[in-house]
Amino acid sequence: MADVTVHPNHKLISSEDVEGTKVYGPDRDEIGEIDHLMIDKPSGRVTYALMSFGGVLGMGHSHHPIPWQALKYDVNSGGFVTGITADKLRDAPEFSDDSWGNREWEGQVHRHYGVDPYWT
Amino acid sequence: MADVTVHPNHKLISSEDVEGTKVYGPDRDEIGEIDHLMIDKPSGRVTYALMSFGGVLGMGHSHHPIPWQALKYDVNSGGFVTGITADKLRDAPEFSDDSWGNREWEGQVHRHYGVDPYWT
């Protein structure tokens, strides 16, 4: 369980520190942690955080993609905060290894979570 | 030593796959591998790859930051290719934990490697 290293005026974070960082929901309950990130190679943008839930929410998949824009780093809690609810996570579009690079699926996911697609 | 998973039309890559991926120099010799990435939290952009050299080039530091823009993924070799030479790496601006968030140092590094700063 890595804590994110925070420095004053320090906006850069290590991918190793992000992996294992806790994610808190709208009511500040812990809803899971970040397992790894997906990165758009051409632009070098982080596009999704793959969250793991440890069975807390009864999610079928061990990992679940969340658009990076739906997460906000919170210095006080040392983790990421999201407005995404457990119900919203359960209702998310089905996800498989073929989903990556499928713009239709990617569009659905971004609409589902109410954030702009990273490619616009 | 992770291989990067490549799918047709697949521009997304896992941070776990990037970590451990080999980096090849201008003459396609292996010069090291990627240890981890630095990410700009507000924008979600990958800013630097921290390379490890395993003493190959006699580098003083175990990890060495390379601007992400100086690396290009190469499907054929399954790794990243860079135009950065061993001499260029050895002459890079000194680096410490305080360097992160120091825009003067960051500007020097980007100029040294001849790529545009990620914040412009």
Tab-separated table of C-alpha atoms in Angstrom, chain B:
chain	number	residue	atom	x	y	z
B	1	MET	CA	11.544	-7.878	-18.053
B	2	ALA	CA	8.051	-7.105	-19.280
B	3	ASP	CA	7.260	-7.073	-22.953
B	4	VAL	CA	4.903	-4.408	-24.112
B	5	THR	CA	1.597	-5.887	-25.156
B	6	VAL	CA	0.840	-4.777	-28.691
B	7	HIS	CA	-2.583	-5.009	-30.258
B	8	PRO	CA	-3.555	-3.770	-33.706
B	9	ASN	CA	-4.887	-0.209	-33.433
B	10	HIS	CA	-3.954	-0.350	-29.796
B	11	LYS	CA	-2.435	2.873	-28.632
B	12	LEU	CA	-2.968	2.265	-24.930
B	13	ILE	CA	-0.264	0.671	-22.842
B	14	SER	CA	-0.244	-0.398	-19.195
B	15	SER	CA	2.108	1.354	-16.768
B	16	GLU	CA	3.035	-2.139	-15.582
B	17	ASP	CA	4.148	-3.044	-19.096
B	18	VAL	CA	6.166	0.131	-19.515
B	19	GLU	CA	8.078	-0.606	-16.333
B	20	GLY	CA	10.892	-2.968	-17.333
B	21	THR	CA	10.680	-2.209	-21.050
B	22	LYS	CA	14.057	-1.923	-22.762
B	23	VAL	CA	15.359	1.321	-24.244
B	24	TYR	CA	17.540	1.301	-27.365
B	25	GLY	CA	19.910	4.081	-28.427
B	26	PRO	CA	20.470	5.649	-31.871
B	27	ASP	CA	22.559	2.644	-33.012
B	28	ARG	CA	19.875	0.252	-31.653
B	29	ASP	CA	22.157	-0.947	-28.860
B	30	GLU	CA	20.336	-1.540	-25.592
B	31	ILE	CA	21.170	1.347	-23.265
B	32	GLY	CA	18.929	0.478	-20.326
B	33	GLU	CA	15.343	-0.071	-19.304
B	34	ILE	CA	12.465	1.950	-17.915
B	35	ASP	CA	12.113	1.642	-14.160
B	36	HIS	CA	9.086	3.872	-13.616
B	37	LEU	CA	7.342	6.991	-14.894
B	38	MET	CA	6.717	10.448	-13.483
B	39	ILE	CA	3.233	11.816	-14.042
B	40	ASP	CA	2.008	15.409	-13.850
B	41	LYS	CA	-1.020	15.069	-11.573
B	42	PRO	CA	-3.090	18.053	-12.763
B	43	SER	CA	-2.846	17.214	-16.462
B	44	GLY	CA	-2.355	13.454	-16.209
B	45	ARG	CA	0.585	13.636	-18.622
B	46	VAL	CA	3.585	11.346	-18.434
B	47	THR	CA	6.502	13.759	-18.098
B	48	TYR	CA	9.597	11.597	-17.530
B	49	ALA	CA	10.670	7.993	-17.781
B	50	LEU	CA	13.123	7.031	-15.071
B	51	MET	CA	15.659	4.771	-16.749
B	52	SER	CA	17.909	2.273	-15.043
B	53	PHE	CA	21.209	1.356	-16.663
B	54	GLY	CA	22.523	-1.542	-14.593
B	55	GLY	CA	25.963	0.070	-14.629
B	56	VAL	CA	26.234	-0.426	-18.397
B	57	LEU	CA	27.188	3.160	-19.095
B	58	GLY	CA	28.977	3.748	-15.801
B	59	MET	CA	26.247	6.163	-14.730
B	60	GLY	CA	26.490	7.405	-11.144
B	61	HIS	CA	22.775	7.321	-10.435
B	62	SER	CA	20.774	4.122	-10.502
B	63	HIS	CA	17.848	5.982	-12.095
B	64	HIS	CA	18.025	8.739	-14.632
B	65	PRO	CA	15.127	10.907	-15.844
B	66	ILE	CA	14.488	11.170	-19.585
B	67	PRO	CA	11.756	13.433	-20.974
B	68	TRP	CA	8.940	11.237	-22.257
B	69	GLN	CA	8.998	13.139	-25.577
B	70	ALA	CA	12.545	11.832	-26.186
B	71	LEU	CA	11.289	8.223	-26.303
B	72	LYS	CA	9.436	6.563	-29.146
B	73	TYR	CA	7.817	3.153	-28.940
B	74	ASP	CA	9.063	0.734	-31.591
B	75	VAL	CA	6.787	-2.175	-32.427
B	76	ASN	CA	9.572	-4.215	-34.099
B	77	SER	CA	11.949	-4.234	-31.138
B	78	GLY	CA	9.172	-4.265	-28.533
B	79	GLY	CA	10.877	-1.425	-26.720
B	80	PHE	CA	11.484	2.295	-26.746
B	81	VAL	CA	13.956	3.920	-29.099
B	82	THR	CA	15.691	7.199	-28.381
B	83	GLY	CA	18.155	9.410	-30.228
B	84	ILE	CA	19.951	10.062	-26.939
B	85	THR	CA	23.574	8.912	-26.946
B	86	ALA	CA	25.578	7.555	-24.008
B	87	ASP	CA	27.637	10.773	-23.980
B	88	LYS	CA	24.468	12.852	-23.823
B	89	LEU	CA	23.249	10.807	-20.861
B	90	ARG	CA	26.553	11.231	-19.016
B	91	ASP	CA	26.497	15.011	-19.571
B	92	ALA	CA	22.901	15.446	-18.362
B	93	PRO	CA	22.144	18.037	-15.647
B	94	GLU	CA	22.722	16.755	-12.102
B	95	PHE	CA	19.616	15.215	-10.597
B	96	SER	CA	18.376	14.914	-7.012
B	97	ASP	CA	15.037	14.354	-5.271
B	98	ASP	CA	14.719	18.138	-5.037
B	99	SER	CA	14.826	18.411	-8.828
B	100	TRP	CA	11.158	17.465	-9.178
B	101	GLY	CA	9.052	20.584	-9.288
B	102	ASN	CA	12.130	22.735	-9.956
B	103	ARG	CA	11.273	24.354	-13.269
B	104	GLU	CA	14.832	25.616	-13.800
B	105	TRP	CA	16.187	22.073	-13.603
B	106	GLU	CA	13.310	20.778	-15.735
B	107	GLY	CA	14.007	23.417	-18.383
B	108	GLN	CA	17.700	22.485	-18.422
B	109	VAL	CA	16.894	18.798	-18.886
B	110	HIS	CA	14.508	19.417	-21.769
B	111	ARG	CA	16.989	21.755	-23.484
B	112	HIS	CA	19.780	19.229	-22.917
B	113	TYR	CA	17.823	16.514	-24.704
B	114	GLY	CA	16.484	18.898	-27.367
B	115	VAL	CA	12.765	18.407	-26.708
B	116	ASP	CA	10.018	20.894	-25.853
B	117	PRO	CA	9.059	21.193	-22.180
B	118	TYR	CA	5.835	19.319	-21.406
B	119	TRP	CA	4.287	22.457	-19.861
B	120	THR	CA	4.456	24.579	-23.028
